[in-house]
Coordinates of C-alpha atoms in Angstrom, one line a residue:
Chain A
M1 CA 8.2 -22.3 -19.9
E2 CA 5.3 -23.0 -22.2
G3 CA 3.5 -25.5 -20.0
C4 CA 2.3 -23.1 -17.3
A5 CA -0.3 -20.3 -17.6
Q6 CA -2.0 -21.6 -20.8
E7 CA -4.5 -19.2 -22.3
G8 CA -7.8 -19.4 -20.4
Q9 CA -6.1 -20.0 -17.1
V10 CA -5.2 -16.3 -16.7
K11 CA -7.9 -13.7 -16.9
L12 CA -7.6 -10.0 -16.2
L13 CA -10.7 -7.9 -15.4
G14 CA -10.2 -4.3 -16.2
V15 CA -10.6 -1.3 -18.5
D16 CA -7.8 -0.4 -20.8
Y17 CA -7.4 3.2 -19.7
S18 CA -7.0 2.5 -15.9
P19 CA -3.4 3.1 -14.8
F20 CA -3.8 0.3 -12.3
V21 CA -4.9 -2.1 -15.1
V22 CA -2.0 -0.8 -17.3
R23 CA 0.5 -1.8 -14.6
V24 CA -0.8 -5.4 -14.5
R25 CA -0.8 -5.6 -18.3
I26 CA 2.8 -4.4 -18.5
A27 CA 3.9 -7.1 -16.0
L28 CA 2.0 -9.8 -17.9
S29 CA 3.4 -8.6 -21.2
L30 CA 7.0 -8.5 -19.8
K31 CA 6.7 -12.1 -18.6
G32 CA 5.1 -13.2 -21.8
I33 CA 2.0 -14.5 -20.1
H34 CA -1.1 -15.1 -22.2
Y35 CA -4.3 -14.0 -20.7
E36 CA -7.9 -13.3 -21.5
F37 CA -8.7 -9.6 -21.0
I38 CA -12.3 -9.0 -19.8
E39 CA -13.4 -5.5 -20.4
E40 CA -15.5 -4.2 -17.6
D41 CA -18.3 -1.6 -17.7
I42 CA -17.5 0.5 -14.6
Q43 CA -21.1 1.8 -14.5
N44 CA -22.5 -1.7 -14.6
K45 CA -20.0 -4.0 -12.9
S46 CA -20.2 -7.7 -13.8
E47 CA -21.1 -10.5 -11.5
L48 CA -17.6 -11.9 -12.0
L49 CA -16.0 -8.7 -10.8
L50 CA -18.3 -8.4 -7.8
Q51 CA -17.7 -12.0 -6.9
S52 CA -13.9 -11.8 -7.4
N53 CA -13.4 -8.6 -5.5
P54 CA -16.3 -8.4 -3.0
V55 CA -14.3 -6.1 -0.6
H56 CA -13.5 -3.3 -3.0
K57 CA -15.5 -4.2 -6.2
K58 CA -12.7 -2.6 -8.2
I59 CA -10.5 -3.4 -11.2
P60 CA -7.9 -4.8 -11.9
V61 CA -8.6 -8.3 -10.7
L62 CA -6.3 -11.1 -12.0
I63 CA -7.9 -14.5 -11.9
H64 CA -5.3 -17.3 -12.1
N65 CA -6.6 -20.9 -12.2
G66 CA -9.9 -19.6 -10.8
K67 CA -8.4 -17.7 -7.9
P68 CA -8.7 -13.9 -7.8
V69 CA -5.9 -11.5 -6.8
C70 CA -6.7 -7.8 -6.3
E71 CA -4.9 -4.5 -6.0
S72 CA -2.5 -3.6 -8.8
M73 CA 0.9 -3.7 -7.1
I74 CA -0.1 -6.9 -5.2
I75 CA -1.0 -8.4 -8.5
V76 CA 2.4 -7.4 -10.0
Q77 CA 4.2 -9.0 -7.0
Y78 CA 2.0 -12.1 -7.4
I79 CA 2.9 -12.3 -11.1
E80 CA 6.6 -12.1 -10.2
E81 CA 6.3 -14.8 -7.6
A82 CA 4.0 -17.2 -9.5
W83 CA 6.1 -17.0 -12.6
D84 CA 9.5 -16.5 -10.8
N85 CA 11.3 -18.9 -13.2
K86 CA 10.3 -16.7 -16.1
A87 CA 12.6 -13.8 -17.1
P88 CA 12.7 -11.0 -16.5
N89 CA 12.7 -10.7 -12.8
L90 CA 10.6 -7.7 -11.7
M91 CA 11.9 -7.6 -8.1
P92 CA 15.6 -7.4 -7.1
K93 CA 17.1 -10.3 -5.2
D94 CA 18.6 -8.5 -2.2
P95 CA 16.2 -7.9 0.7
Y96 CA 17.3 -4.3 1.2
D97 CA 16.9 -3.5 -2.5
R98 CA 13.4 -5.1 -2.4
A99 CA 12.5 -2.9 0.6
I100 CA 13.6 0.2 -1.3
A101 CA 11.5 -0.9 -4.4
R102 CA 8.5 -1.4 -2.2
F103 CA 9.1 2.0 -0.5
W104 CA 9.0 3.9 -3.8
A105 CA 6.1 1.9 -5.2
A106 CA 4.1 2.8 -2.0
F107 CA 5.3 6.5 -2.4
I108 CA 3.9 6.5 -5.9
D109 CA 0.5 5.2 -4.7
D110 CA 0.3 7.2 -1.4
K111 CA 1.7 10.5 -2.6
L112 CA 2.2 11.0 -6.3
L113 CA -1.1 9.5 -7.5
P114 CA -3.3 11.5 -5.1
S115 CA -1.5 14.8 -5.9
T116 CA -1.9 14.1 -9.6
L117 CA -5.6 13.4 -9.2
R118 CA -6.0 16.6 -7.2
T119 CA -4.2 18.5 -10.0
F120 CA -6.7 17.1 -12.4
K121 CA -9.8 17.7 -10.3
G122 CA -8.8 21.0 -8.6
Q123 CA -9.2 24.6 -9.6
G124 CA -7.5 27.8 -8.5
E125 CA -5.5 27.7 -5.3
E126 CA -6.3 24.1 -4.6
Q127 CA -5.0 23.1 -8.0
Q128 CA -1.9 25.2 -7.6
K129 CA -1.1 23.5 -4.4
A130 CA -1.6 20.1 -6.0
V131 CA 0.7 21.0 -8.8
E132 CA 3.5 22.0 -6.4
E133 CA 3.1 18.8 -4.5
S134 CA 3.1 16.7 -7.7
V135 CA 6.2 18.4 -8.9
A136 CA 7.9 17.9 -5.5
N137 CA 7.0 14.2 -5.6
L138 CA 8.3 13.8 -9.1
L139 CA 11.5 15.6 -8.2
L140 CA 12.1 13.0 -5.4
L141 CA 11.9 10.3 -8.1
E142 CA 14.3 12.3 -10.3
E143 CA 16.7 12.2 -7.4
V144 CA 16.5 8.4 -7.2
L145 CA 17.5 8.2 -10.8
Q146 CA 20.3 10.7 -10.2
S147 CA 21.7 8.6 -7.3
T148 CA 21.6 5.3 -9.1
G149 CA 22.7 6.5 -12.5
K150 CA 20.7 3.7 -14.1
A151 CA 18.2 3.9 -17.0
Y152 CA 15.4 2.3 -15.0
F153 CA 14.4 2.3 -11.3
G154 CA 14.9 -1.4 -11.5
G155 CA 18.5 -0.9 -12.7
D156 CA 19.4 -2.0 -16.2
E157 CA 15.9 -3.6 -16.7
I158 CA 12.4 -2.7 -15.9
G159 CA 11.4 -3.4 -12.3
L160 CA 8.6 -2.9 -9.7
V161 CA 9.0 0.8 -9.4
D162 CA 9.2 1.3 -13.2
I163 CA 5.9 -0.6 -13.5
A164 CA 4.3 1.3 -10.6
L165 CA 5.2 4.7 -12.2
G166 CA 4.9 3.5 -15.8
G167 CA 1.3 2.5 -15.4
L168 CA 0.6 6.1 -14.4
L169 CA 2.6 7.7 -17.2
V170 CA -0.2 8.1 -19.8
T171 CA -2.4 9.4 -17.0
I172 CA 0.1 12.0 -15.9
Q173 CA 0.8 13.1 -19.5
T174 CA -2.9 13.3 -20.2
V175 CA -3.6 15.4 -17.1
E176 CA -0.8 17.7 -18.3
K177 CA -2.5 18.1 -21.7
V178 CA -6.0 18.5 -20.4
T179 CA -5.2 21.0 -17.7
N180 CA -2.5 22.7 -19.7
I181 CA 0.0 22.4 -16.8
V182 CA 3.5 21.0 -17.0
L183 CA 4.3 18.5 -14.3
T184 CA 7.3 16.8 -16.0
D185 CA 9.6 19.7 -17.0
T186 CA 12.6 18.4 -19.0
Q187 CA 14.8 21.1 -17.5
K188 CA 13.9 20.3 -13.9
M189 CA 13.6 16.5 -14.4
P190 CA 15.8 15.5 -17.3
L191 CA 16.4 11.9 -16.1
L192 CA 12.7 11.3 -15.4
C193 CA 11.7 12.6 -18.8
A194 CA 14.4 10.4 -20.5
W195 CA 13.1 7.5 -18.4
A196 CA 9.5 8.2 -19.5
D197 CA 10.5 8.2 -23.1
K198 CA 12.5 5.0 -22.9
F199 CA 9.8 3.3 -20.9
C200 CA 7.0 4.1 -23.3
K201 CA 9.1 2.8 -26.3
A202 CA 10.2 -0.4 -24.5
H203 CA 9.6 -3.7 -26.1
K204 CA 6.5 -5.3 -24.6
V205 CA 5.5 -2.1 -22.7
K206 CA 4.0 -0.1 -25.6
E207 CA 1.3 -2.7 -26.4
A208 CA 0.1 -2.5 -22.8
L209 CA -0.3 1.3 -22.8
P210 CA -3.8 2.8 -23.4
D211 CA -4.8 4.7 -26.5
R212 CA -3.7 8.2 -25.8
A213 CA -6.2 10.0 -28.0
K214 CA -9.1 8.0 -26.6
F215 CA -7.9 8.7 -23.0
F216 CA -7.4 12.4 -23.7
E217 CA -11.1 12.6 -24.9
L218 CA -12.3 10.8 -21.8
M219 CA -10.3 13.0 -19.4
S220 CA -11.2 16.2 -21.2
A221 CA -14.9 15.3 -20.9
R222 CA -14.4 14.6 -17.2
R223 CA -12.6 17.8 -16.6
A224 CA -15.2 19.8 -18.4
K225 CA -17.9 18.2 -16.2
L226 CA -15.9 19.0 -13.1
T227 CA -15.3 22.6 -13.9
S228 CA -18.6 23.5 -15.4
P229 CA -21.2 25.2 -13.1
P230 CA -23.9 22.8 -11.7
A231 CA -26.6 24.2 -14.0
G232 CA -24.6 23.3 -17.1
N233 CA -24.4 19.5 -16.6
L234 CA -23.7 17.6 -19.8
K235 CA -26.6 15.7 -21.1
G236 CA -26.3 12.0 -22.0
G237 CA -23.4 9.7 -21.5
G238 CA -19.8 11.0 -21.1
Chain B
M1 CA 21.5 -16.8 19.1
A2 CA 22.9 -16.2 15.6
T3 CA 25.6 -13.6 14.9
E4 CA 23.4 -11.4 12.7
G5 CA 21.6 -8.6 14.4
E6 CA 24.0 -8.2 17.2
N7 CA 23.3 -5.2 19.4
G8 CA 24.3 -2.1 17.6
Q9 CA 23.8 -3.6 14.1
V10 CA 20.0 -3.3 14.3
K11 CA 18.4 0.0 15.5
L12 CA 14.8 0.8 15.6
I13 CA 13.8 4.5 15.8
G14 CA 10.3 4.7 17.2
A15 CA 7.9 5.5 20.1
T16 CA 6.5 2.8 22.4
L17 CA 2.9 3.9 21.9
S18 CA 2.9 4.0 18.1
P19 CA 1.0 1.1 16.7
F20 CA 3.2 1.2 13.6
V21 CA 6.3 0.8 15.7
V22 CA 4.6 -2.0 17.7
R23 CA 4.2 -4.0 14.5
V24 CA 7.9 -3.8 13.9
R25 CA 8.8 -4.7 17.5
I26 CA 6.6 -7.8 17.2
A27 CA 8.3 -9.0 14.1
L28 CA 11.8 -8.4 15.7
A29 CA 10.7 -10.2 18.9
L30 CA 9.2 -13.2 17.0
K31 CA 12.5 -13.6 15.1
G32 CA 14.5 -13.2 18.3
I33 CA 16.5 -10.3 16.8
D34 CA 18.3 -8.0 19.3
Y35 CA 18.2 -4.3 18.6
E36 CA 18.7 -0.9 20.0
F37 CA 15.5 1.0 20.5
I38 CA 15.8 4.7 20.0
Q39 CA 12.8 6.5 21.5
E40 CA 11.8 9.5 19.4
N41 CA 10.3 12.6 20.9
I42 CA 7.2 13.3 18.8
Q43 CA 7.5 17.0 19.2
T44 CA 11.1 17.4 18.1
K45 CA 12.3 14.9 15.5
S46 CA 15.9 13.8 15.9
E47 CA 18.6 14.4 13.3
L48 CA 18.9 10.7 12.9
L49 CA 15.2 10.3 12.0
L50 CA 15.3 13.2 9.5
K51 CA 18.4 11.8 7.9
S52 CA 17.1 8.2 7.8
N53 CA 13.6 9.0 6.6
P54 CA 14.0 12.3 4.7
V55 CA 10.9 11.6 2.5
H56 CA 8.3 11.1 5.2
K57 CA 10.2 12.0 8.4
K58 CA 8.1 9.4 10.3
I59 CA 8.7 6.5 12.6
P60 CA 9.3 3.6 12.6
V61 CA 12.6 3.4 10.8
L62 CA 14.7 0.2 11.0
I63 CA 18.4 0.8 10.5
H64 CA 20.2 -2.5 9.7
N65 CA 24.0 -2.3 9.2
G66 CA 23.6 1.5 8.8
K67 CA 20.9 1.2 6.0
P68 CA 17.5 2.6 6.8
V69 CA 14.2 0.9 6.0
C70 CA 10.9 2.8 6.3
E71 CA 7.2 2.1 6.4
S72 CA 6.1 -0.4 9.0
M73 CA 4.8 -3.2 6.8
I74 CA 7.7 -2.8 4.4
I75 CA 10.0 -3.2 7.4
V76 CA 8.2 -6.3 8.6
Q77 CA 8.6 -7.9 5.1
Y78 CA 12.3 -6.8 5.1
I79 CA 12.8 -8.5 8.5
E80 CA 11.2 -11.7 7.1
E81 CA 13.5 -11.6 4.0
A82 CA 16.8 -10.5 5.7
W83 CA 16.4 -13.1 8.4
G84 CA 14.7 -15.6 6.0
N85 CA 16.5 -18.6 7.6
K86 CA 15.3 -17.7 11.1
A87 CA 12.0 -19.3 12.3
P88 CA 9.2 -18.5 12.4
N89 CA 8.4 -17.5 8.8
I90 CA 6.1 -14.5 8.8
M91 CA 5.1 -14.8 5.2
P92 CA 3.0 -17.7 3.9
K93 CA 4.6 -20.1 1.5
G94 CA 2.7 -19.9 -1.8
P95 CA 2.4 -16.8 -4.1
Y96 CA -1.4 -16.9 -3.8
N97 CA -1.5 -17.0 0.0
R98 CA 1.2 -14.2 0.1
A99 CA -1.1 -12.1 -2.2
I100 CA -4.0 -12.6 0.2
A101 CA -1.8 -11.7 3.2
R102 CA -0.7 -8.5 1.4
F103 CA -4.3 -7.7 0.3
W104 CA -5.6 -7.7 3.9
T105 CA -2.6 -5.8 5.1
A106 CA -3.3 -3.1 2.5
F107 CA -6.9 -3.1 3.7
V108 CA -5.8 -2.1 7.2
E109 CA -3.6 0.7 5.7
D110 CA -6.1 2.0 3.1
K111 CA -9.4 1.5 4.8
L112 CA -9.3 0.5 8.4
F113 CA -6.8 3.0 9.8
P114 CA -8.3 6.0 7.9
S115 CA -11.8 5.1 9.3
M116 CA -10.3 4.8 12.8
R117 CA -8.6 8.1 12.4
G118 CA -12.0 9.6 11.7
V119 CA -13.2 8.2 15.1
F120 CA -10.6 10.0 17.2
T121 CA -10.3 13.2 15.1
G122 CA -14.0 13.6 14.3
Q123 CA -16.9 15.1 16.3
G124 CA -20.6 14.6 16.4
E125 CA -22.1 13.2 13.1
Q126 CA -18.7 13.0 11.5
Q127 CA -17.4 10.9 14.3
Q128 CA -20.5 8.7 14.3
K129 CA -20.0 8.0 10.6
A130 CA -16.4 7.1 11.2
V131 CA -17.5 4.7 13.9
E132 CA -19.9 3.0 11.5
D133 CA -17.3 2.8 8.7
S134 CA -14.8 1.3 11.2
V135 CA -17.3 -1.3 12.3
T136 CA -18.1 -2.1 8.7
N137 CA -14.4 -2.6 8.0
F138 CA -13.9 -4.8 11.1
L139 CA -16.9 -6.9 10.0
L140 CA -15.3 -7.5 6.6
I141 CA -12.2 -8.8 8.5
E142 CA -14.5 -10.9 10.8
E143 CA -16.1 -12.4 7.6
A144 CA -12.7 -13.2 6.1
L145 CA -11.5 -14.9 9.3
R146 CA -14.7 -16.9 9.3
T147 CA -14.9 -17.9 5.6
N148 CA -11.7 -17.3 3.7
Q149 CA -10.1 -20.7 2.9
C150 CA -6.7 -19.2 3.8
F151 CA -7.8 -18.4 7.4
A152 CA -10.9 -20.3 8.4
G153 CA -10.5 -22.6 11.4
K154 CA -7.0 -21.5 12.1
A155 CA -5.6 -19.8 15.2
Y156 CA -4.1 -16.9 13.3
F157 CA -4.4 -15.4 9.8
G158 CA -1.0 -16.8 9.3
G159 CA -2.2 -20.3 10.1
A160 CA -0.9 -22.1 13.2
E161 CA 1.5 -19.2 13.8
I162 CA 1.5 -15.5 13.6
G163 CA 1.9 -14.1 10.1
L164 CA 2.1 -10.9 8.2
F165 CA -1.6 -9.9 8.5
D166 CA -1.7 -10.9 12.2
I167 CA 1.1 -8.4 12.7
A168 CA -0.5 -5.7 10.5
L169 CA -3.8 -5.8 12.3
G170 CA -2.7 -7.2 15.7
G171 CA -0.1 -4.5 16.1
F172 CA -3.0 -2.1 16.4
S173 CA -4.7 -4.0 19.2
A174 CA -3.9 -1.7 22.1
F175 CA -4.6 1.3 19.9
I176 CA -8.0 0.0 18.9
K177 CA -9.0 -0.5 22.5
A178 CA -7.5 2.9 23.4
V179 CA -9.6 4.6 20.8
E180 CA -12.7 2.8 22.0
M181 CA -12.0 3.9 25.6
A182 CA -11.1 7.5 24.7
T183 CA -14.2 8.0 22.5
D184 CA -16.6 5.8 24.4
S185 CA -17.4 3.8 21.3
V186 CA -17.4 0.1 20.4
L187 CA -15.5 -0.9 17.4
I188 CA -15.1 -4.6 18.0
D189 CA -18.2 -6.0 19.6
P190 CA -17.4 -9.5 20.8
E191 CA -21.0 -10.6 20.1
K192 CA -21.0 -9.3 16.6
M193 CA -17.3 -10.3 15.9
P194 CA -16.6 -13.4 17.9
F195 CA -13.8 -14.6 15.7
L196 CA -12.0 -11.3 15.6
S197 CA -12.3 -10.8 19.4
A198 CA -11.0 -14.3 20.1
W199 CA -8.2 -13.8 17.7
M200 CA -7.2 -10.5 19.2
D201 CA -7.2 -11.9 22.7
R202 CA -5.0 -14.9 21.6
F203 CA -2.7 -12.5 19.7
C204 CA -2.2 -10.1 22.6
K205 CA -1.3 -13.0 25.0
S206 CA 1.3 -14.6 22.7
D207 CA 5.0 -14.6 23.1
G208 CA 6.7 -11.8 21.3
V209 CA 3.5 -9.7 21.4
K210 CA 2.7 -9.4 25.1
E211 CA 6.2 -7.9 25.8
V212 CA 5.8 -5.0 23.4
M213 CA 2.1 -4.3 23.3
P214 CA 1.4 -1.1 25.2
D215 CA -1.1 -1.0 28.1
P216 CA -4.4 0.1 26.5
A217 CA -5.3 2.3 29.4
K218 CA -2.0 4.2 29.1
Q219 CA -2.5 4.4 25.3
A220 CA -6.1 5.7 25.9
E221 CA -4.7 8.5 28.1
F222 CA -2.5 9.5 25.2
V223 CA -5.3 9.3 22.7
S224 CA -7.6 11.4 25.0
E225 CA -4.8 14.0 25.4
Y226 CA -4.4 14.1 21.6
I227 CA -8.1 14.6 21.1
S228 CA -8.3 17.4 23.7
A229 CA -5.3 19.2 22.1
R230 CA -6.9 19.0 18.7
R231 CA -10.2 20.4 19.9
A232 CA -8.4 23.2 21.8
N233 CA -6.6 24.2 18.6
M234 CA -9.9 24.1 16.7
I235 CA -11.7 26.6 18.9

């Protein structure tokens, strides 16, 4: 429906490399919603951001008709509900299927994301443990695809869980490159790898994904800072 | 009474003292849903629990017509949607109000509960910091109750009736008081947080809640035992 969500009525505060922002951009893109993207400087947060998300002061924040919505997966559900007459539907209809979708979205945030971050930040034994946890978490998601036999977690089309995990894909793949560790082994997780491939190439998803080269540079610099001894701090901005 | 949710078709695996389980019991009570309560022994998890929640192996688990639903606030939303035509409605009507309810619910999970955990697991300076963080978090909720257009001037966060966030936070009422008692700390000072105190009082006295809310004194005993056991293991 062309009448609703005219440009200027939907704003998204974020940075293009944040997996949380990417999730929201994917949802907006799938629904064909026009929006103004307001790039934030994380070191110097804007008045608008601080005003719109006073509790957490974090991105992403979606501002729809002047009203702010915060927290990526809450924003994605909001987009689904506020534009529920716009295809595609991001949530299943059946209450049980919706509960399962929410369960896996929560799993990705509560388990997979932290273990991925620990893999990125950790060293030695700590990192090894984080790798094992991340692989175990990914294998659980592989099992979900095994049990449904569908291309996406949402079934034949992209849904909530695809967006929750998909937003993290470039982050996971970049962590693998920067740390030189394989988390998504095609032999152990063939369905998940096939899903990742299909997802990244999907119409309306690829334009929401961050620039991989730029993100790789950013993450490499961060990793270097984390793993260098205190005396060897990088000078200048990173 | 409707034919859905006949005894035996709805089971809840849980423990009466778990605040996460209390949340689900409140939602079931509000909707007038009959269910079989299966008390879990925390030390030895049952076969049914391990089968029903293989990923987390935690309570609560709601089993409806043989299908398990896990994670307390996901279960509460499921109850709302599966019995959508049964009053009261736990979720607000518009998408924006629903997003706000979910936002504050997530705040309890991601900020408030972790800071409270620090209060009953920490010692000395660490515990003091956890108390300060918890108070800061409660003050944010007090502020929201006072000023947010979705809540201000209303009996509950859900409006005239109990809603999602009331259940998310209110389900923890006995637990919050128990932690205060067991650690001799003040987390919700009625002078500093008059709206929150009044709301909690009102919530704990309402139908559907008072029947399932544990006795804070009994809960405090349990928390004290837990703290002692942890400290014993740490020596």
